[in-house]
Amino acid sequence: MLRHPPTAGTDFSDPFLTLSDLTMSDTADRIRTILAQHAKLAKDASTLTEDADLYQAGMSSHASVNVMLALEGAFDIEFPDHMLTRSVFSSVGAIRSAVEELTGA
Amino acid sequence: VNYARRLGGGTGVAGIIGALQPPCLPARPAVPQATELAERLAPALQAQGAGVRVGIDTVSVPAIAESMARFGERFLARLFTPQEIADARAVEGEPARHERIAARFAAKEAVIKALDLPEAGIGWRDIELTRGPGGRPFLALHGRTATLAQAMGVREWAVSISHERDHACAVVVAVLGADAATPADGGH
């Protein structure tokens, strides 16, 4: 789905950048901000690639619950039970696709 | 013993899992979830005789206190049943209340570990740590999680919790080898 290897930021000099890329990147950056506040990662959340494993980066299952509650508040969504899985919260990209599913983006 | 036959005639594991899915699930999580669950369930369903599964979890009490401060009532209401919240509030003092909430959180995690269900999509309030006569803690499972545990052959649960200042932990044991007709929701 991405034409490029996942990167932390958005390359605005990319001539093939589309509106959809911008929306995706905005959501991903909001997710990174929430991760910085709640995930208790061992590394700087703003440098996380889309597919970096958050549990490997130090997120505990309790921290993932904080992330879930913060996401619900920030995006005005509620994760249904069937989405309360380890994998849904395992990376910026996985969280983004779940958030987009719930916001209908 | 063929538990699959006992549980649902000719439906098999896929049929049981299919029956557990709410009809409104979006396509993306439903498909891999059912496959993964069926793969995990199969060994338990095919198990010969009784067995046990154990799960343990340790929780930082200060981290729980921090979550309660950050998210307020929403943290409690989203994760804990009214009974669990009432049990936690029945003790004097914030630190003791935090310890009780932390122990209940650990028990929920320990159940998920015991049955190896991190990808099952378990509602937090489906797993309840409650108290029996004499104050002994026991587990009550509800809703889809109770159905799932029963399908995996859980006949009985045992649970023990502990807390000491900054840490709370819970250990749970699931006794397998159930008659499918026995309810899996915890009571003794």
PDB file of C-alpha atoms in Angstrom:
ATOM      1  CA  MET A   1       0.000   0.000   0.000  1.00  0.00           C
ATOM      2  CA  LEU A   2       2.850   2.428   0.689  1.00  0.00           C
ATOM      3  CA  ARG A   3       4.997   3.118  -2.331  1.00  0.00           C
ATOM      4  CA  HIS A   4       8.001   3.744  -0.131  1.00  0.00           C
ATOM      5  CA  PRO A   5       9.537   2.021   2.821  1.00  0.00           C
ATOM      6  CA  PRO A   6       7.662   3.320   5.870  1.00  0.00           C
ATOM      7  CA  THR A   7       9.228   6.446   7.301  1.00  0.00           C
ATOM      8  CA  ALA A   8       8.538   8.397  10.445  1.00  0.00           C
ATOM      9  CA  GLY A   9       7.785  11.739   8.810  1.00  0.00           C
ATOM     10  CA  THR A  10       6.214  12.920   5.601  1.00  0.00           C
ATOM     11  CA  ASP A  11       8.444  13.884   2.711  1.00  0.00           C
ATOM     12  CA  PHE A  12       6.674  16.927   1.321  1.00  0.00           C
ATOM     13  CA  SER A  13       9.158  17.148  -1.539  1.00  0.00           C
ATOM     14  CA  ASP A  14       7.795  13.852  -2.863  1.00  0.00           C
ATOM     15  CA  PRO A  15       6.161  14.723  -6.198  1.00  0.00           C
ATOM     16  CA  PHE A  16       3.839  11.706  -5.886  1.00  0.00           C
ATOM     17  CA  LEU A  17       2.446  12.694  -2.494  1.00  0.00           C
ATOM     18  CA  THR A  18      -1.331  12.432  -2.489  1.00  0.00           C
ATOM     19  CA  LEU A  19      -4.027  13.784  -0.209  1.00  0.00           C
ATOM     20  CA  SER A  20      -4.523  10.281   1.127  1.00  0.00           C
ATOM     21  CA  ASP A  21      -0.833  10.132   2.096  1.00  0.00           C
ATOM     22  CA  LEU A  22      -1.224  13.421   3.967  1.00  0.00           C
ATOM     23  CA  THR A  23      -4.286  12.193   5.891  1.00  0.00           C
ATOM     24  CA  MET A  24      -2.519   8.961   6.723  1.00  0.00           C
ATOM     25  CA  SER A  25       0.533  10.808   7.881  1.00  0.00           C
ATOM     26  CA  ASP A  26      -1.539  13.190  10.027  1.00  0.00           C
ATOM     27  CA  THR A  27      -3.266  10.283  11.755  1.00  0.00           C
ATOM     28  CA  ALA A  28       0.047   8.480  12.200  1.00  0.00           C
ATOM     29  CA  ASP A  29       1.617  11.572  13.763  1.00  0.00           C
ATOM     30  CA  ARG A  30      -1.291  11.977  16.176  1.00  0.00           C
ATOM     31  CA  ILE A  31      -0.797   8.331  17.100  1.00  0.00           C
ATOM     32  CA  ARG A  32       2.939   8.947  17.652  1.00  0.00           C
ATOM     33  CA  THR A  33       2.082  11.854  19.961  1.00  0.00           C
ATOM     34  CA  ILE A  34      -0.229   9.626  21.994  1.00  0.00           C
ATOM     35  CA  LEU A  35       2.441   6.911  22.116  1.00  0.00           C
ATOM     36  CA  ALA A  36       4.968   9.459  23.379  1.00  0.00           C
ATOM     37  CA  GLN A  37       2.591  10.384  26.212  1.00  0.00           C
ATOM     38  CA  HIS A  38       1.293   6.965  27.196  1.00  0.00           C
ATOM     39  CA  ALA A  39       3.291   4.030  25.804  1.00  0.00           C
ATOM     40  CA  LYS A  40       6.390   4.413  28.028  1.00  0.00           C
ATOM     41  CA  LEU A  41       8.670   3.459  25.179  1.00  0.00           C
ATOM     42  CA  ALA A  42      12.414   3.163  25.533  1.00  0.00           C
ATOM     43  CA  LYS A  43      12.829   5.290  22.386  1.00  0.00           C
ATOM     44  CA  ASP A  44      11.587   8.577  20.949  1.00  0.00           C
ATOM     45  CA  ALA A  45       8.065   7.927  19.673  1.00  0.00           C
ATOM     46  CA  SER A  46       8.375  10.550  16.926  1.00  0.00           C
ATOM     47  CA  THR A  47      10.992   8.395  15.188  1.00  0.00           C
ATOM     48  CA  LEU A  48       8.828   5.256  15.098  1.00  0.00           C
ATOM     49  CA  THR A  49       8.333   3.787  11.661  1.00  0.00           C
ATOM     50  CA  GLU A  50       4.869   2.558  10.696  1.00  0.00           C
ATOM     51  CA  ASP A  51       5.778  -1.064  11.298  1.00  0.00           C
ATOM     52  CA  ALA A  52       8.111  -0.772  14.307  1.00  0.00           C
ATOM     53  CA  ASP A  53       7.031  -3.245  17.002  1.00  0.00           C
ATOM     54  CA  LEU A  54       5.817  -1.242  20.002  1.00  0.00           C
ATOM     55  CA  TYR A  55       6.067  -4.153  22.435  1.00  0.00           C
ATOM     56  CA  GLN A  56       9.700  -4.651  21.433  1.00  0.00           C
ATOM     57  CA  ALA A  57      10.151  -0.917  21.973  1.00  0.00           C
ATOM     58  CA  GLY A  58       9.133  -1.379  25.590  1.00  0.00           C
ATOM     59  CA  MET A  59       5.338  -0.979  25.694  1.00  0.00           C
ATOM     60  CA  SER A  60       3.794  -3.137  28.427  1.00  0.00           C
ATOM     61  CA  SER A  61       0.289  -4.529  28.168  1.00  0.00           C
ATOM     62  CA  HIS A  62      -0.787  -2.062  30.836  1.00  0.00           C
ATOM     63  CA  ALA A  63       0.741   0.800  28.845  1.00  0.00           C
ATOM     64  CA  SER A  64      -1.143  -0.445  25.780  1.00  0.00           C
ATOM     65  CA  VAL A  65      -4.377  -0.014  27.743  1.00  0.00           C
ATOM     66  CA  ASN A  66      -3.413   3.612  28.437  1.00  0.00           C
ATOM     67  CA  VAL A  67      -2.727   4.032  24.727  1.00  0.00           C
ATOM     68  CA  MET A  68      -6.147   2.557  23.931  1.00  0.00           C
ATOM     69  CA  LEU A  69      -7.928   4.916  26.342  1.00  0.00           C
ATOM     70  CA  ALA A  70      -5.998   7.908  24.988  1.00  0.00           C
ATOM     71  CA  LEU A  71      -6.808   6.944  21.385  1.00  0.00           C
ATOM     72  CA  GLU A  72     -10.488   6.616  22.268  1.00  0.00           C
ATOM     73  CA  GLY A  73     -10.436  10.105  23.760  1.00  0.00           C
ATOM     74  CA  ALA A  74      -8.413  11.724  20.977  1.00  0.00           C
ATOM     75  CA  PHE A  75     -10.295  10.221  18.042  1.00  0.00           C
ATOM     76  CA  ASP A  76     -13.701   9.985  19.743  1.00  0.00           C
ATOM     77  CA  ILE A  77     -13.943   6.247  19.104  1.00  0.00           C
ATOM     78  CA  GLU A  78     -14.548   3.125  21.145  1.00  0.00           C
ATOM     79  CA  PHE A  79     -12.623  -0.042  20.392  1.00  0.00           C
ATOM     80  CA  PRO A  80     -15.068  -2.948  20.323  1.00  0.00           C
ATOM     81  CA  ASP A  81     -14.002  -6.063  22.233  1.00  0.00           C
ATOM     82  CA  HIS A  82     -12.986  -7.983  19.131  1.00  0.00           C
ATOM     83  CA  MET A  83     -10.375  -5.301  18.362  1.00  0.00           C
ATOM     84  CA  LEU A  84      -8.795  -5.493  21.820  1.00  0.00           C
ATOM     85  CA  THR A  85      -5.975  -7.695  20.595  1.00  0.00           C
ATOM     86  CA  ARG A  86      -2.246  -7.512  21.018  1.00  0.00           C
ATOM     87  CA  SER A  87      -1.710  -7.084  17.280  1.00  0.00           C
ATOM     88  CA  VAL A  88      -4.107  -4.114  16.883  1.00  0.00           C
ATOM     89  CA  PHE A  89      -1.809  -2.100  19.183  1.00  0.00           C
ATOM     90  CA  SER A  90       1.478  -3.551  17.944  1.00  0.00           C
ATOM     91  CA  SER A  91       2.644  -0.729  15.641  1.00  0.00           C
ATOM     92  CA  VAL A  92       1.798   2.775  14.457  1.00  0.00           C
ATOM     93  CA  GLY A  93       0.517   1.302  11.197  1.00  0.00           C
ATOM     94  CA  ALA A  94      -1.664  -1.303  12.915  1.00  0.00           C
ATOM     95  CA  ILE A  95      -3.155   1.327  15.215  1.00  0.00           C
ATOM     96  CA  ARG A  96      -3.716   3.672  12.271  1.00  0.00           C
ATOM     97  CA  SER A  97      -5.647   1.099  10.286  1.00  0.00           C
ATOM     98  CA  ALA A  98      -7.794   0.299  13.352  1.00  0.00           C
ATOM     99  CA  VAL A  99      -8.462   3.996  14.014  1.00  0.00           C
ATOM    100  CA  GLU A 100      -9.355   4.564  10.369  1.00  0.00           C
ATOM    101  CA  GLU A 101     -11.713   1.626  10.456  1.00  0.00           C
ATOM    102  CA  LEU A 102     -13.471   3.050  13.514  1.00  0.00           C
ATOM    103  CA  THR A 103     -13.592   6.646  12.265  1.00  0.00           C
ATOM    104  CA  GLY A 104     -14.673   5.511   8.801  1.00  0.00           C
ATOM    105  CA  ALA A 105     -11.708   7.366   7.279  1.00  0.00           C
TER     106      ALA A 105
ATOM    107  CA  VAL B   1     -12.423 -38.057  24.036  1.00  0.00           C
ATOM    108  CA  ASN B   2     -13.564 -36.109  21.051  1.00  0.00           C
ATOM    109  CA  TYR B   3     -14.482 -32.727  22.513  1.00  0.00           C
ATOM    110  CA  ALA B   4     -15.340 -31.269  19.131  1.00  0.00           C
ATOM    111  CA  ARG B   5     -18.063 -33.872  18.743  1.00  0.00           C
ATOM    112  CA  ARG B   6     -19.302 -33.347  22.270  1.00  0.00           C
ATOM    113  CA  LEU B   7     -19.482 -29.612  21.762  1.00  0.00           C
ATOM    114  CA  GLY B   8     -21.352 -29.294  18.573  1.00  0.00           C
ATOM    115  CA  GLY B   9     -22.181 -32.454  16.680  1.00  0.00           C
ATOM    116  CA  GLY B  10     -20.656 -32.114  13.245  1.00  0.00           C
ATOM    117  CA  THR B  11     -19.855 -28.398  13.424  1.00  0.00           C
ATOM    118  CA  GLY B  12     -16.171 -28.805  14.350  1.00  0.00           C
ATOM    119  CA  VAL B  13     -13.883 -26.038  15.517  1.00  0.00           C
ATOM    120  CA  ALA B  14     -14.632 -23.721  12.612  1.00  0.00           C
ATOM    121  CA  GLY B  15     -18.327 -23.994  13.340  1.00  0.00           C
ATOM    122  CA  ILE B  16     -17.833 -23.146  17.001  1.00  0.00           C
ATOM    123  CA  ILE B  17     -15.681 -20.146  16.147  1.00  0.00           C
ATOM    124  CA  GLY B  18     -18.121 -19.012  13.501  1.00  0.00           C
ATOM    125  CA  ALA B  19     -20.915 -19.123  16.050  1.00  0.00           C
ATOM    126  CA  LEU B  20     -18.882 -16.927  18.408  1.00  0.00           C
ATOM    127  CA  GLN B  21     -18.500 -14.087  15.921  1.00  0.00           C
ATOM    128  CA  PRO B  22     -21.000 -11.280  16.295  1.00  0.00           C
ATOM    129  CA  PRO B  23     -22.707 -10.646  12.952  1.00  0.00           C
ATOM    130  CA  CYS B  24     -21.567  -7.019  12.746  1.00  0.00           C
ATOM    131  CA  LEU B  25     -17.812  -7.667  12.617  1.00  0.00           C
ATOM    132  CA  PRO B  26     -15.909  -5.804   9.917  1.00  0.00           C
ATOM    133  CA  ALA B  27     -14.200  -8.148   7.499  1.00  0.00           C
ATOM    134  CA  ARG B  28     -10.586  -7.301   8.307  1.00  0.00           C
ATOM    135  CA  PRO B  29     -10.281  -8.533  11.897  1.00  0.00           C
ATOM    136  CA  ALA B  30     -12.873 -11.281  11.576  1.00  0.00           C
ATOM    137  CA  VAL B  31     -11.108 -13.467   9.036  1.00  0.00           C
ATOM    138  CA  PRO B  32      -7.605 -13.832  10.526  1.00  0.00           C
ATOM    139  CA  GLN B  33      -9.061 -13.854  14.019  1.00  0.00           C
ATOM    140  CA  ALA B  34     -11.237 -16.867  13.330  1.00  0.00           C
ATOM    141  CA  THR B  35      -8.372 -18.725  11.687  1.00  0.00           C
ATOM    142  CA  GLU B  36      -5.943 -17.993  14.492  1.00  0.00           C
ATOM    143  CA  LEU B  37      -8.441 -18.916  17.150  1.00  0.00           C
ATOM    144  CA  ALA B  38      -9.341 -22.165  15.454  1.00  0.00           C
ATOM    145  CA  GLU B  39      -5.650 -23.082  15.274  1.00  0.00           C
ATOM    146  CA  ARG B  40      -5.210 -22.345  18.954  1.00  0.00           C
ATOM    147  CA  LEU B  41      -8.372 -24.063  20.030  1.00  0.00           C
ATOM    148  CA  ALA B  42      -7.730 -27.288  18.194  1.00  0.00           C
ATOM    149  CA  PRO B  43      -5.048 -28.703  20.532  1.00  0.00           C
ATOM    150  CA  ALA B  44      -7.172 -28.035  23.627  1.00  0.00           C
ATOM    151  CA  LEU B  45     -10.209 -29.549  22.015  1.00  0.00           C
ATOM    152  CA  GLN B  46      -8.243 -32.629  21.030  1.00  0.00           C
ATOM    153  CA  ALA B  47      -6.565 -32.982  24.404  1.00  0.00           C
ATOM    154  CA  GLN B  48      -6.968 -36.378  25.985  1.00  0.00           C
ATOM    155  CA  GLY B  49      -8.229 -36.225  29.554  1.00  0.00           C
ATOM    156  CA  ALA B  50      -7.693 -33.439  32.030  1.00  0.00           C
ATOM    157  CA  GLY B  51      -4.895 -30.926  31.964  1.00  0.00           C
ATOM    158  CA  VAL B  52      -4.153 -27.529  33.391  1.00  0.00           C
ATOM    159  CA  ARG B  53      -3.115 -24.198  32.010  1.00  0.00           C
ATOM    160  CA  VAL B  54      -1.464 -21.618  34.217  1.00  0.00           C
ATOM    161  CA  GLY B  55      -1.166 -17.867  33.756  1.00  0.00           C
ATOM    162  CA  ILE B  56       0.603 -15.264  35.876  1.00  0.00           C
ATOM    163  CA  ASP B  57       0.888 -11.493  35.657  1.00  0.00           C
ATOM    164  CA  THR B  58       2.601  -8.795  37.688  1.00  0.00           C
ATOM    165  CA  VAL B  59       1.370  -5.204  37.651  1.00  0.00           C
ATOM    166  CA  SER B  60       2.954  -2.009  38.897  1.00  0.00           C
ATOM    167  CA  VAL B  61       0.626  -0.442  41.474  1.00  0.00           C
ATOM    168  CA  PRO B  62       1.950   3.110  40.892  1.00  0.00           C
ATOM    169  CA  ALA B  63       1.348   2.665  37.142  1.00  0.00           C
ATOM    170  CA  ILE B  64      -2.262   1.693  37.860  1.00  0.00           C
ATOM    171  CA  ALA B  65      -2.623   4.714  40.152  1.00  0.00           C
ATOM    172  CA  GLU B  66      -1.265   6.886  37.343  1.00  0.00           C
ATOM    173  CA  SER B  67      -3.796   5.469  34.857  1.00  0.00           C
ATOM    174  CA  MET B  68      -6.600   6.124  37.335  1.00  0.00           C
ATOM    175  CA  ALA B  69      -5.404   9.713  37.737  1.00  0.00           C
ATOM    176  CA  ARG B  70      -5.047  10.236  33.976  1.00  0.00           C
ATOM    177  CA  PHE B  71      -8.259   8.684  32.779  1.00  0.00           C
ATOM    178  CA  GLY B  72     -10.432   8.916  35.859  1.00  0.00           C
ATOM    179  CA  GLU B  73     -13.698   7.021  35.900  1.00  0.00           C
ATOM    180  CA  ARG B  74     -13.261   5.953  32.286  1.00  0.00           C
ATOM    181  CA  PHE B  75     -10.282   3.747  33.225  1.00  0.00           C
ATOM    182  CA  LEU B  76     -12.351   1.937  35.851  1.00  0.00           C
ATOM    183  CA  ALA B  77     -15.578   1.728  33.854  1.00  0.00           C
ATOM    184  CA  ARG B  78     -13.854   0.466  30.709  1.00  0.00           C
ATOM    185  CA  LEU B  79     -11.875  -2.320  32.386  1.00  0.00           C
ATOM    186  CA  PHE B  80     -13.659  -3.362  35.553  1.00  0.00           C
ATOM    187  CA  THR B  81     -17.108  -4.628  36.427  1.00  0.00           C
ATOM    188  CA  PRO B  82     -19.307  -2.718  38.885  1.00  0.00           C
ATOM    189  CA  GLN B  83     -18.622  -5.466  41.445  1.00  0.00           C
ATOM    190  CA  GLU B  84     -14.859  -5.171  41.021  1.00  0.00           C
ATOM    191  CA  ILE B  85     -15.047  -1.399  41.431  1.00  0.00           C
ATOM    192  CA  ALA B  86     -17.243  -1.762  44.508  1.00  0.00           C
ATOM    193  CA  ASP B  87     -14.825  -4.330  46.023  1.00  0.00           C
ATOM    194  CA  ALA B  88     -11.898  -1.977  45.444  1.00  0.00           C
ATOM    195  CA  ARG B  89     -13.739   0.951  46.996  1.00  0.00           C
ATOM    196  CA  ALA B  90     -14.686  -1.121  50.039  1.00  0.00           C
ATOM    197  CA  VAL B  91     -11.205  -0.685  51.531  1.00  0.00           C
ATOM    198  CA  GLU B  92      -9.971   2.414  53.324  1.00  0.00           C
ATOM    199  CA  GLY B  93      -7.368   4.577  51.675  1.00  0.00           C
ATOM    200  CA  GLU B  94      -6.212   5.251  48.147  1.00  0.00           C
ATOM    201  CA  PRO B  95      -3.116   2.996  48.240  1.00  0.00           C
ATOM    202  CA  ALA B  96      -5.178  -0.046  49.237  1.00  0.00           C
ATOM    203  CA  ARG B  97      -7.724   0.714  46.535  1.00  0.00           C
ATOM    204  CA  HIS B  98      -4.987   0.993  43.943  1.00  0.00           C
ATOM    205  CA  GLU B  99      -3.584  -2.366  45.082  1.00  0.00           C
ATOM    206  CA  ARG B 100      -6.981  -4.007  44.656  1.00  0.00           C
ATOM    207  CA  ILE B 101      -7.494  -2.568  41.199  1.00  0.00           C
ATOM    208  CA  ALA B 102      -3.960  -3.616  40.223  1.00  0.00           C
ATOM    209  CA  ALA B 103      -4.569  -7.178  41.442  1.00  0.00           C
ATOM    210  CA  ARG B 104      -7.788  -7.355  39.442  1.00  0.00           C
ATOM    211  CA  PHE B 105      -6.007  -6.096  36.349  1.00  0.00           C
ATOM    212  CA  ALA B 106      -3.314  -8.756  36.858  1.00  0.00           C
ATOM    213  CA  ALA B 107      -5.976 -11.473  37.139  1.00  0.00           C
ATOM    214  CA  LYS B 108      -7.472 -10.474  33.782  1.00  0.00           C
ATOM    215  CA  GLU B 109      -4.064 -10.540  32.117  1.00  0.00           C
ATOM    216  CA  ALA B 110      -3.278 -13.883  33.746  1.00  0.00           C
ATOM    217  CA  VAL B 111      -6.456 -15.453  32.314  1.00  0.00           C
ATOM    218  CA  ILE B 112      -5.545 -14.231  28.827  1.00  0.00           C
ATOM    219  CA  LYS B 113      -2.071 -15.741  29.289  1.00  0.00           C
ATOM    220  CA  ALA B 114      -3.386 -19.021  30.663  1.00  0.00           C
ATOM    221  CA  LEU B 115      -5.522 -19.637  27.583  1.00  0.00           C
ATOM    222  CA  ASP B 116      -3.063 -17.970  25.196  1.00  0.00           C
ATOM    223  CA  LEU B 117      -5.675 -15.532  23.916  1.00  0.00           C
ATOM    224  CA  PRO B 118      -3.827 -12.274  23.146  1.00  0.00           C
ATOM    225  CA  GLU B 119      -5.367 -12.230  19.674  1.00  0.00           C
ATOM    226  CA  ALA B 120      -8.863 -13.318  20.665  1.00  0.00           C
ATOM    227  CA  GLY B 121     -10.225  -9.846  21.356  1.00  0.00           C
ATOM    228  CA  ILE B 122     -11.245 -10.317  24.968  1.00  0.00           C
ATOM    229  CA  GLY B 123     -13.423  -7.669  26.611  1.00  0.00           C
ATOM    230  CA  TRP B 124     -11.823  -6.662  29.908  1.00  0.00           C
ATOM    231  CA  ARG B 125     -15.094  -6.856  31.811  1.00  0.00           C
ATOM    232  CA  ASP B 126     -15.699 -10.404  30.556  1.00  0.00           C
ATOM    233  CA  ILE B 127     -13.106 -11.532  33.115  1.00  0.00           C
ATOM    234  CA  GLU B 128     -14.151 -10.701  36.656  1.00  0.00           C
ATOM    235  CA  LEU B 129     -12.272 -11.277  39.871  1.00  0.00           C
ATOM    236  CA  THR B 130     -14.849 -11.523  42.564  1.00  0.00           C
ATOM    237  CA  ARG B 131     -15.149 -12.910  46.071  1.00  0.00           C
ATOM    238  CA  GLY B 132     -16.855 -16.001  47.297  1.00  0.00           C
ATOM    239  CA  PRO B 133     -18.028 -16.882  50.796  1.00  0.00           C
ATOM    240  CA  GLY B 134     -15.302 -16.116  53.316  1.00  0.00           C
ATOM    241  CA  GLY B 135     -13.742 -13.561  50.993  1.00  0.00           C
ATOM    242  CA  ARG B 136     -11.853 -16.075  48.871  1.00  0.00           C
ATOM    243  CA  PRO B 137     -11.234 -14.661  45.407  1.00  0.00           C
ATOM    244  CA  PHE B 138     -12.620 -16.521  42.440  1.00  0.00           C
ATOM    245  CA  LEU B 139     -12.923 -15.891  38.740  1.00  0.00           C
ATOM    246  CA  ALA B 140     -16.163 -15.369  36.895  1.00  0.00           C
ATOM    247  CA  LEU B 141     -16.102 -15.293  33.117  1.00  0.00           C
ATOM    248  CA  HIS B 142     -18.872 -13.683  31.138  1.00  0.00           C
ATOM    249  CA  GLY B 143     -20.155 -13.317  27.600  1.00  0.00           C
ATOM    250  CA  ARG B 144     -18.043 -14.383  24.668  1.00  0.00           C
ATOM    251  CA  THR B 145     -15.019 -15.097  26.879  1.00  0.00           C
ATOM    252  CA  ALA B 146     -17.015 -17.588  28.945  1.00  0.00           C
ATOM    253  CA  THR B 147     -18.164 -19.288  25.746  1.00  0.00           C
ATOM    254  CA  LEU B 148     -14.599 -19.395  24.453  1.00  0.00           C
ATOM    255  CA  ALA B 149     -13.227 -20.872  27.687  1.00  0.00           C
ATOM    256  CA  GLN B 150     -15.923 -23.500  27.653  1.00  0.00           C
ATOM    257  CA  ALA B 151     -15.140 -24.343  24.029  1.00  0.00           C
ATOM    258  CA  MET B 152     -11.492 -24.753  25.030  1.00  0.00           C
ATOM    259  CA  GLY B 153     -12.541 -27.287  27.648  1.00  0.00           C
ATOM    260  CA  VAL B 154     -12.073 -25.225  30.817  1.00  0.00           C
ATOM    261  CA  ARG B 155     -13.954 -26.951  33.599  1.00  0.00           C
ATOM    262  CA  GLU B 156     -12.818 -24.894  36.553  1.00  0.00           C
ATOM    263  CA  TRP B 157     -10.659 -21.908  37.488  1.00  0.00           C
ATOM    264  CA  ALA B 158      -8.486 -21.303  40.516  1.00  0.00           C
ATOM    265  CA  VAL B 159      -6.984 -17.902  41.262  1.00  0.00           C
ATOM    266  CA  SER B 160      -4.690 -16.386  43.839  1.00  0.00           C
ATOM    267  CA  ILE B 161      -3.744 -12.723  44.120  1.00  0.00           C
ATOM    268  CA  SER B 162      -1.047 -10.940  46.055  1.00  0.00           C
ATOM    269  CA  HIS B 163       0.098  -7.373  46.528  1.00  0.00           C
ATOM    270  CA  GLU B 164       2.927  -5.717  48.374  1.00  0.00           C
ATOM    271  CA  ARG B 165       3.303  -1.939  48.133  1.00  0.00           C
ATOM    272  CA  ASP B 166       4.368  -1.338  44.528  1.00  0.00           C
ATOM    273  CA  HIS B 167       3.485  -4.658  42.964  1.00  0.00           C
ATOM    274  CA  ALA B 168       0.380  -6.740  42.565  1.00  0.00           C
ATOM    275  CA  CYS B 169       0.258 -10.140  40.968  1.00  0.00           C
ATOM    276  CA  ALA B 170      -2.215 -12.829  40.137  1.00  0.00           C
ATOM    277  CA  VAL B 171      -1.843 -16.459  39.222  1.00  0.00           C
ATOM    278  CA  VAL B 172      -4.665 -18.391  37.651  1.00  0.00           C
ATOM    279  CA  VAL B 173      -5.064 -22.063  36.847  1.00  0.00           C
ATOM    280  CA  ALA B 174      -7.531 -23.343  34.289  1.00  0.00           C
ATOM    281  CA  VAL B 175      -8.504 -26.973  34.754  1.00  0.00           C
ATOM    282  CA  LEU B 176      -9.187 -28.544  31.365  1.00  0.00           C
ATOM    283  CA  GLY B 177     -11.008 -31.638  30.320  1.00  0.00           C
ATOM    284  CA  ALA B 178     -14.511 -30.329  30.714  1.00  0.00           C
ATOM    285  CA  ASP B 179     -17.774 -31.880  29.952  1.00  0.00           C
ATOM    286  CA  ALA B 180     -19.159 -29.356  27.464  1.00  0.00           C
ATOM    287  CA  ALA B 181     -22.378 -29.153  29.441  1.00  0.00           C
ATOM    288  CA  THR B 182     -20.620 -27.738  32.524  1.00  0.00           C
ATOM    289  CA  PRO B 183     -20.816 -23.937  32.718  1.00  0.00           C
ATOM    290  CA  ALA B 184     -17.372 -22.347  32.585  1.00  0.00           C
ATOM    291  CA  ASP B 185     -18.190 -19.275  34.609  1.00  0.00           C
ATOM    292  CA  GLY B 186     -16.180 -19.846  37.637  1.00  0.00           C
ATOM    293  CA  GLY B 187     -18.407 -20.577  40.632  1.00  0.00           C
ATOM    294  CA  HIS B 188     -17.840 -23.442  42.987  1.00  0.00           C
TER     295      HIS B 188
END
